[in-house]
Structure formats: structure tokens, C-alpha cells
Amino acid sequence: MSIPQRIAPSAEVLRDFYLGKDAHDVPRPAAVLDVAKIRRHCQSMLDAVESLGVGFRAHVKTHKTKEVARLQAGEKSQEVNFIVSTVAEIEHLLPVFDDLKQAGRRVNVLYGVPLPGSQVVRLAALSKHLGRNGLAVIVDHPSQLESVGRLRELGGFPVGVFLKVDTGYHRAGLPPAALNKGGAAGTARPARCRGQGDPFGAVLPQQPELQRHDGRPGDAQPGRRDRGALHAHADLLLSRGPREITVSVGASPQVTSIENLTARAEGGPGEQRLRAAISTVMAGAEAREGLRPKLELHAGVYSVLDMQQVSTRSRTSLGGYEDEVAITVAADSAGDYEIAH
């Protein structure tokens, strides 16, 4: 059930008004997107994950537009995964998800914040619309599993559950060495038996070093601590038999750096270390028998970039900000304070 919203103009009305106008002629403030740059960034990411054979989940919070979401999805992969930060983003992008499903592609949308009870009713309606395996949620405390159960009851489908892991920021998530802190993991096991969700279907880490990436692919080691966490909790994870665990790693500088590993880039020792780390996760070499880790990368701001993202030099092929940043804000200056003083 969607809540009342201010009605947005139709695409046709917007085209009639904006087409042919110069960026200086549009009502301000206005966010102006460079479609050619966005298309290039999105395709580069899709090429990179395909080359490495890893999963990918596109975050929409940076742009919140149907058009860019379609570019992030590309046209090849049968599996299309998104992550959102608000329920409104899911509601707005439903036509995109519907089109992708009608084209025979499997769509999964992750609600990317720990599940609040206040959003269950709206999410249940969206889960029903998306269908089985269409919605996933994040938990980082046992108390949230009650909302997972209610979501399943109202939506009619079990939902995928990502267990949020804190790998250094200390702002959210469970410590890697204590995924069962407060009984979060242990409590989730009975939930799966009741068909409420699929706990441990994924682990979602956030890594503080990713925002300090300096373009060296060897620094972008995905999920090292998280592989150890999976190994340490293998008995709990395998208590109901063999299973696949998705390790979803996200931060645009690190994820963008994998584009250095495509066939168009020259390989070096750092890139070889990153390839080896990815292979380790995919093969489950450090996990217990029966525990099959699957690596998934997620990112969002890569689609448009900004000054901070360009400054990380995460891709060796990045040009200057005028060549790479795909968003500009057209605005008026309200005054000249230098003259006033």
C-alpha cells in the first residue's frame, strides 16, 4: 500500500517542456545529468563484473531515476539485483522492475536499511507485487525478525534476509567475530523453518578502508574479514544442511576499481592479488565443506561520480572531473558577500 504522494508530471509532459532547452534556461535549482557519461560508467561496471564472474547489485539512492536504473541493469544478465534506501524508491521504480521481469529477467530488490516495523505494511505490498524472491531485507538485531515474520504473513512470500556486518565503521551491523551477538543468528534459524525468510542468505559488510582507496587494485581485497566470520560461524550456518551464502561487499571506490581488471587494462601484482581474493571467495576455499560463499559487489554513485569519487583515483583510466562527473547542479548565487564586506 503506497501512501499519498505529490503527483509527478508524466514523462511526456517533461519531454515537451525540457527538450531543446539549454541548461541555463531550465527552472533552477536543477540537477542536470549527462546521459552519455552515465551510460559509459554503467557499461564499464557491467563489463567488469561480467569479466570477473561476480554478482552485482546496483544502488539507486544517488539518482533515484527510472532511466539510470535501466542503464545500471544493462541488457545481458538474466539476474538483475538492486538495492534501495527508501520504500519510495521501490515504489517509484516498480515500472522498471516490471519491464525487466516481463523480459524474462529475475529481479531482486534489497531494502538497504535494517528493517523497521513501521515500513512492513508498505514493503509487504511491494513484496506481493514483485513476487517470490523479489524482495530482500537487512537485519542486525534479533528484534527485527518479528518484522520479517509479519512481512512474510502480509506479503505472502518469504523474503531474503541479509545479516548486516560491521567491519570497522562501528556505526551499524554485527561484529564479524560475533554474528550471533544477542542471538541474532541463532534466533534467525527457527524463522527459516517457519518459512518467514531465508536467514543467512547473505552477509552485507561495509568496510571503512574503501573510502580511502587510492587506485591500487591490491588494496581492494573483498571480504577478507567476512570470510573469516563465515568460517567461524559455519556450524550455525550449516545446522540445516549445505547452503549458499552471498557475501555482498559495497563502496563505490573499491567496487569501481575492479574495472582495472577488465581485458582492456594491463594487469599488475595488485590486480593479481585482487583476482586471487575474488577466486577464494567464489570457490569457498576458506569455508567449511557445504558452505558455498558467493561474492556480490554493490555500488551506486559510480553511475554519475562526483568530485570525491574522482579524487580517489580508483580507476586508472579516469580522466578529469569534467570528463567523468555526470551530474551538475544549475543554481543561482543569492548574493556577493565579498563585496558586502
Coordinates of C-alpha atoms in Angstrom, one line a residue:
M1 CA 0.0 0.0 0.0
S2 CA 1.6 3.2 -1.2
I3 CA 1.0 6.4 0.8
P4 CA -0.4 9.5 -1.0
Q5 CA 2.3 11.4 -2.9
R6 CA 2.5 14.6 -4.8
I7 CA 1.8 13.6 -8.4
A8 CA 4.9 13.8 -10.6
P9 CA 4.5 15.0 -14.2
S10 CA 4.4 12.3 -16.8
A11 CA 7.5 11.6 -18.9
E12 CA 5.7 13.1 -22.0
V13 CA 4.9 16.4 -20.2
L14 CA 8.5 16.6 -19.0
R15 CA 9.9 16.0 -22.5
D16 CA 7.6 18.6 -24.0
F17 CA 8.8 21.2 -21.5
Y18 CA 12.6 20.4 -21.4
L19 CA 13.6 19.2 -24.8
G20 CA 15.5 21.8 -26.8
K21 CA 16.3 23.9 -23.8
D22 CA 19.8 24.9 -22.7
A23 CA 20.8 24.0 -19.2
H24 CA 20.8 27.7 -18.4
D25 CA 17.2 28.0 -19.4
V26 CA 15.6 25.4 -17.1
P27 CA 14.0 26.4 -13.8
R28 CA 16.6 26.5 -11.0
P29 CA 17.8 24.8 -8.9
A30 CA 18.0 21.8 -11.3
A31 CA 20.1 18.7 -11.4
V32 CA 21.4 18.1 -14.9
L33 CA 22.6 14.6 -15.8
D34 CA 25.0 13.8 -18.7
V35 CA 23.5 10.6 -20.2
A36 CA 26.5 9.8 -22.3
K37 CA 28.8 9.7 -19.3
I38 CA 26.3 7.8 -17.2
R39 CA 25.9 5.2 -20.0
R40 CA 29.6 4.8 -20.2
H41 CA 30.1 4.4 -16.4
C42 CA 27.3 1.9 -16.2
Q43 CA 28.5 -0.2 -19.1
S44 CA 32.1 -0.2 -17.8
M45 CA 30.9 -1.6 -14.5
L46 CA 28.7 -4.3 -16.2
D47 CA 31.7 -5.3 -18.4
A48 CA 33.9 -5.6 -15.3
V49 CA 31.6 -7.8 -13.2
E50 CA 31.0 -10.0 -16.2
S51 CA 34.7 -10.3 -16.8
L52 CA 35.3 -11.3 -13.2
G53 CA 32.3 -13.6 -13.0
V54 CA 30.9 -12.0 -9.8
G55 CA 27.5 -10.8 -8.9
F56 CA 26.4 -7.2 -8.9
R57 CA 23.7 -5.2 -7.1
A58 CA 23.1 -1.6 -8.3
H59 CA 22.3 1.0 -5.7
V60 CA 19.7 3.6 -6.9
K61 CA 20.0 6.1 -4.0
T62 CA 22.3 8.5 -5.9
H63 CA 20.0 9.1 -8.8
K64 CA 16.5 7.7 -8.0
T65 CA 15.6 7.7 -11.6
K66 CA 14.0 5.0 -13.9
E67 CA 16.3 5.9 -16.8
V68 CA 19.5 5.4 -14.9
A69 CA 18.2 2.3 -13.2
R70 CA 17.7 0.8 -16.7
L71 CA 21.3 1.6 -17.6
Q72 CA 22.5 0.0 -14.4
A73 CA 20.6 -3.2 -15.2
G74 CA 22.1 -3.4 -18.7
E75 CA 20.7 -5.9 -21.2
K76 CA 22.6 -9.1 -20.8
S77 CA 22.4 -10.5 -17.3
Q78 CA 19.4 -12.7 -16.5
E79 CA 19.7 -11.8 -12.9
V80 CA 19.2 -8.1 -12.0
N81 CA 19.7 -7.0 -8.4
F82 CA 19.0 -3.6 -6.9
I83 CA 19.5 -2.0 -3.5
V84 CA 17.4 0.9 -2.3
S85 CA 17.5 3.2 0.8
T86 CA 13.8 4.1 0.9
V87 CA 10.5 2.4 0.3
A88 CA 9.5 5.3 -2.0
E89 CA 12.4 4.4 -4.3
I90 CA 11.0 0.9 -4.8
E91 CA 7.5 2.3 -5.5
H92 CA 8.9 4.8 -8.0
L93 CA 10.9 2.2 -9.8
L94 CA 8.3 -0.5 -10.0
P95 CA 7.6 0.1 -13.7
V96 CA 11.3 -0.6 -14.4
F97 CA 11.2 -3.8 -12.3
D98 CA 8.1 -4.9 -14.1
D99 CA 9.6 -4.3 -17.5
L100 CA 12.7 -6.3 -16.6
K101 CA 10.6 -9.2 -15.3
Q102 CA 8.4 -9.2 -18.5
A103 CA 11.6 -9.5 -20.5
G104 CA 12.3 -12.8 -18.6
R105 CA 14.9 -11.4 -16.2
R106 CA 15.0 -12.3 -12.5
V107 CA 14.7 -9.1 -10.3
N108 CA 15.6 -8.9 -6.6
V109 CA 15.4 -5.7 -4.6
L110 CA 17.1 -5.3 -1.3
Y111 CA 15.7 -2.7 1.2
G112 CA 19.0 -1.5 2.3
V113 CA 18.5 -0.4 5.9
P114 CA 17.8 -2.6 9.0
L115 CA 14.1 -3.5 8.8
P116 CA 11.9 -1.0 10.8
G117 CA 8.5 -2.3 11.8
S118 CA 6.8 0.9 10.5
Q119 CA 7.6 0.0 6.9
V120 CA 6.3 -3.6 7.0
V121 CA 2.9 -2.9 5.5
R122 CA 4.2 -0.9 2.5
L123 CA 7.0 -3.4 2.0
A124 CA 4.5 -6.3 2.1
A125 CA 2.5 -4.8 -0.7
L126 CA 5.7 -4.4 -2.7
S127 CA 6.8 -8.0 -2.0
K128 CA 3.4 -9.2 -3.2
H129 CA 3.9 -7.2 -6.4
L130 CA 7.5 -8.3 -7.0
G131 CA 6.6 -12.0 -6.4
R132 CA 8.7 -14.8 -4.9
N133 CA 12.4 -14.0 -4.5
G134 CA 11.7 -10.4 -5.4
L135 CA 12.4 -8.7 -2.1
A136 CA 15.2 -8.9 0.5
V137 CA 15.7 -7.1 3.8
I138 CA 18.5 -6.4 6.2
V139 CA 18.6 -7.3 9.9
D140 CA 21.2 -6.6 12.5
H141 CA 19.3 -7.5 15.7
P142 CA 17.0 -10.4 16.8
S143 CA 14.1 -8.0 17.5
Q144 CA 13.8 -7.2 13.7
L145 CA 12.9 -10.9 13.0
E146 CA 9.4 -10.2 14.3
S147 CA 9.0 -7.7 11.5
V148 CA 10.4 -10.2 9.0
G149 CA 7.7 -12.7 10.1
R150 CA 5.0 -10.1 9.7
L151 CA 6.3 -9.1 6.3
R152 CA 6.1 -12.7 5.2
E153 CA 2.5 -13.1 6.5
L154 CA 1.2 -9.9 4.8
G155 CA 3.2 -10.3 1.6
G156 CA 2.6 -14.0 1.1
F157 CA 6.2 -14.8 0.3
P158 CA 9.3 -15.5 2.4
V159 CA 11.9 -12.7 1.9
G160 CA 15.6 -12.9 1.6
V161 CA 17.5 -11.8 4.7
F162 CA 20.9 -10.1 4.7
L163 CA 22.7 -10.0 8.0
K164 CA 24.4 -6.7 8.3
V165 CA 28.1 -6.9 9.4
D166 CA 30.2 -4.2 10.9
T167 CA 33.8 -4.4 9.6
G168 CA 35.2 -1.3 11.1
Y169 CA 32.9 1.7 10.9
H170 CA 31.1 0.9 14.2
R171 CA 28.1 2.7 13.0
A172 CA 25.9 -0.3 12.2
G173 CA 25.9 -4.0 12.0
L174 CA 27.2 -7.0 14.0
P175 CA 30.9 -7.7 14.6
P176 CA 32.3 -10.2 12.1
A177 CA 33.5 -12.4 15.0
A178 CA 30.2 -12.3 16.8
L179 CA 27.4 -12.7 14.1
N180 CA 25.3 -14.4 16.8
K181 CA 25.6 -11.4 19.2
G182 CA 22.4 -11.1 21.1
G183 CA 21.2 -14.3 19.5
A184 CA 20.7 -12.7 16.1
A185 CA 22.0 -15.7 14.1
G186 CA 20.6 -18.3 16.4
T187 CA 17.2 -16.7 16.5
A188 CA 17.1 -16.5 12.7
R189 CA 17.3 -20.3 12.3
P190 CA 13.8 -21.1 13.6
A191 CA 12.5 -18.2 11.4
R192 CA 13.6 -20.0 8.3
C193 CA 11.9 -23.2 9.5
R194 CA 8.6 -21.3 9.8
G195 CA 9.1 -20.0 6.2
Q196 CA 9.4 -16.4 7.3
G197 CA 12.6 -15.7 5.4
D198 CA 15.9 -17.1 4.3
P199 CA 18.3 -16.0 7.1
F200 CA 22.0 -16.1 6.2
G201 CA 21.1 -15.9 2.5
A202 CA 23.6 -13.0 2.5
V203 CA 26.0 -11.1 4.7
L204 CA 26.3 -7.4 4.0
P205 CA 29.6 -5.9 5.0
Q206 CA 30.8 -2.3 4.9
Q207 CA 34.5 -1.6 5.1
P208 CA 35.9 1.7 6.2
E209 CA 39.1 1.4 4.2
L210 CA 37.1 1.5 1.0
Q211 CA 36.6 5.3 1.2
R212 CA 40.4 5.7 1.4
H213 CA 41.1 3.7 -1.7
D214 CA 43.9 5.2 -3.9
G215 CA 43.5 3.3 -7.1
R216 CA 45.7 0.3 -6.3
P217 CA 43.6 -2.8 -7.0
G218 CA 45.5 -4.9 -4.5
D219 CA 44.1 -2.7 -1.7
A220 CA 40.6 -3.6 -2.7
Q221 CA 40.5 -7.0 -1.1
P222 CA 36.9 -8.0 -0.9
G223 CA 35.5 -9.6 2.3
R224 CA 38.7 -10.9 4.0
R225 CA 37.3 -10.5 7.5
D226 CA 33.9 -11.6 6.3
R227 CA 35.2 -14.9 5.0
G228 CA 36.7 -15.5 8.5
A229 CA 33.3 -14.7 10.0
L230 CA 31.6 -17.3 7.8
H231 CA 34.2 -19.9 8.7
A232 CA 33.9 -19.1 12.5
H233 CA 30.1 -19.5 12.3
A234 CA 30.0 -22.4 9.9
D235 CA 28.4 -24.8 12.4
L236 CA 25.5 -22.5 12.9
L237 CA 25.1 -21.7 9.2
L238 CA 25.2 -25.4 8.3
S239 CA 22.9 -26.6 11.0
R240 CA 20.2 -27.2 8.4
G241 CA 22.5 -28.6 5.8
P242 CA 24.6 -27.2 2.9
R243 CA 23.8 -23.7 1.8
E244 CA 24.9 -20.9 -0.4
I245 CA 25.9 -17.6 1.4
T246 CA 26.1 -14.4 -0.6
V247 CA 28.8 -12.0 0.7
S248 CA 27.8 -8.6 -0.6
V249 CA 30.6 -6.0 -0.5
G250 CA 29.9 -2.4 -1.2
A251 CA 31.6 1.0 -1.6
S252 CA 32.0 2.7 -4.9
P253 CA 35.7 3.4 -4.9
Q254 CA 36.6 -0.2 -4.2
V255 CA 33.9 -1.7 -6.5
T256 CA 34.8 0.7 -9.3
S257 CA 38.4 -0.4 -9.0
I258 CA 37.5 -3.8 -10.4
E259 CA 37.2 -2.1 -13.8
N260 CA 41.0 -2.0 -13.8
L261 CA 40.8 -5.8 -14.2
T262 CA 38.9 -6.0 -17.5
A263 CA 40.6 -7.2 -20.6
R264 CA 41.3 -3.6 -21.6
A265 CA 43.5 -2.9 -18.6
E266 CA 47.0 -4.1 -18.0
G267 CA 47.5 -6.5 -15.1
G268 CA 49.9 -6.0 -12.2
P269 CA 50.7 -7.6 -8.9
G270 CA 48.0 -5.7 -7.1
E271 CA 45.4 -6.8 -9.7
Q272 CA 46.6 -10.4 -9.4
R273 CA 46.1 -10.3 -5.6
L274 CA 42.6 -9.0 -6.1
R275 CA 41.7 -11.7 -8.6
A276 CA 43.1 -14.3 -6.2
A277 CA 41.0 -12.9 -3.4
I278 CA 37.8 -13.0 -5.5
S279 CA 38.6 -16.5 -6.6
T280 CA 39.0 -17.5 -2.9
V281 CA 35.5 -16.2 -2.1
M282 CA 33.9 -17.7 -5.1
A283 CA 35.5 -21.1 -4.6
G284 CA 34.9 -21.1 -0.9
A285 CA 38.4 -22.3 -0.3
E286 CA 38.4 -20.9 3.3
A287 CA 34.9 -22.1 4.2
R288 CA 33.7 -25.3 5.7
E289 CA 32.5 -28.1 3.4
G290 CA 28.9 -27.4 2.5
L291 CA 29.2 -23.7 3.0
R292 CA 29.3 -22.1 -0.5
P293 CA 30.2 -18.4 -0.5
K294 CA 29.0 -16.3 -3.4
L295 CA 30.6 -12.9 -3.9
E296 CA 28.3 -10.0 -4.9
L297 CA 29.5 -6.4 -5.3
H298 CA 27.2 -3.4 -4.8
A299 CA 27.6 0.3 -5.6
G300 CA 25.6 3.2 -6.8
V301 CA 27.5 6.5 -7.1
Y302 CA 29.7 5.0 -9.8
S303 CA 26.9 5.8 -12.3
V304 CA 27.4 9.6 -12.0
L305 CA 30.5 10.0 -9.9
D306 CA 31.4 13.2 -8.0
M307 CA 34.5 15.2 -7.0
Q308 CA 35.2 13.0 -4.0
Q309 CA 34.8 9.8 -6.1
V310 CA 37.1 11.1 -8.8
S311 CA 39.7 12.1 -6.3
T312 CA 40.1 8.5 -5.0
R313 CA 41.5 7.6 -8.5
S314 CA 40.0 4.2 -8.1
R315 CA 40.2 3.6 -11.8
T316 CA 43.5 4.1 -13.7
S317 CA 41.6 5.2 -16.8
L318 CA 39.7 8.0 -15.1
G319 CA 40.1 11.4 -16.7
G320 CA 39.5 14.8 -15.1
Y321 CA 36.3 15.6 -13.3
E322 CA 34.9 17.5 -16.3
D323 CA 35.3 14.2 -18.3
E324 CA 33.8 11.9 -15.6
V325 CA 31.3 13.6 -13.3
A326 CA 27.9 13.2 -14.9
I327 CA 25.8 15.5 -12.6
T328 CA 25.8 19.2 -12.4
V329 CA 23.6 21.4 -10.3
A330 CA 22.3 24.6 -12.0
A331 CA 21.6 27.2 -9.4
D332 CA 21.7 31.0 -8.8
S333 CA 24.0 32.7 -6.4
A334 CA 21.9 34.7 -3.9
G335 CA 24.5 37.4 -3.2
D336 CA 28.1 38.6 -3.4
Y337 CA 29.3 38.7 0.2
E338 CA 32.8 39.6 -0.7
I339 CA 31.7 43.0 -2.0
A340 CA 29.4 43.4 1.1
H341 CA 32.4 43.1 3.4

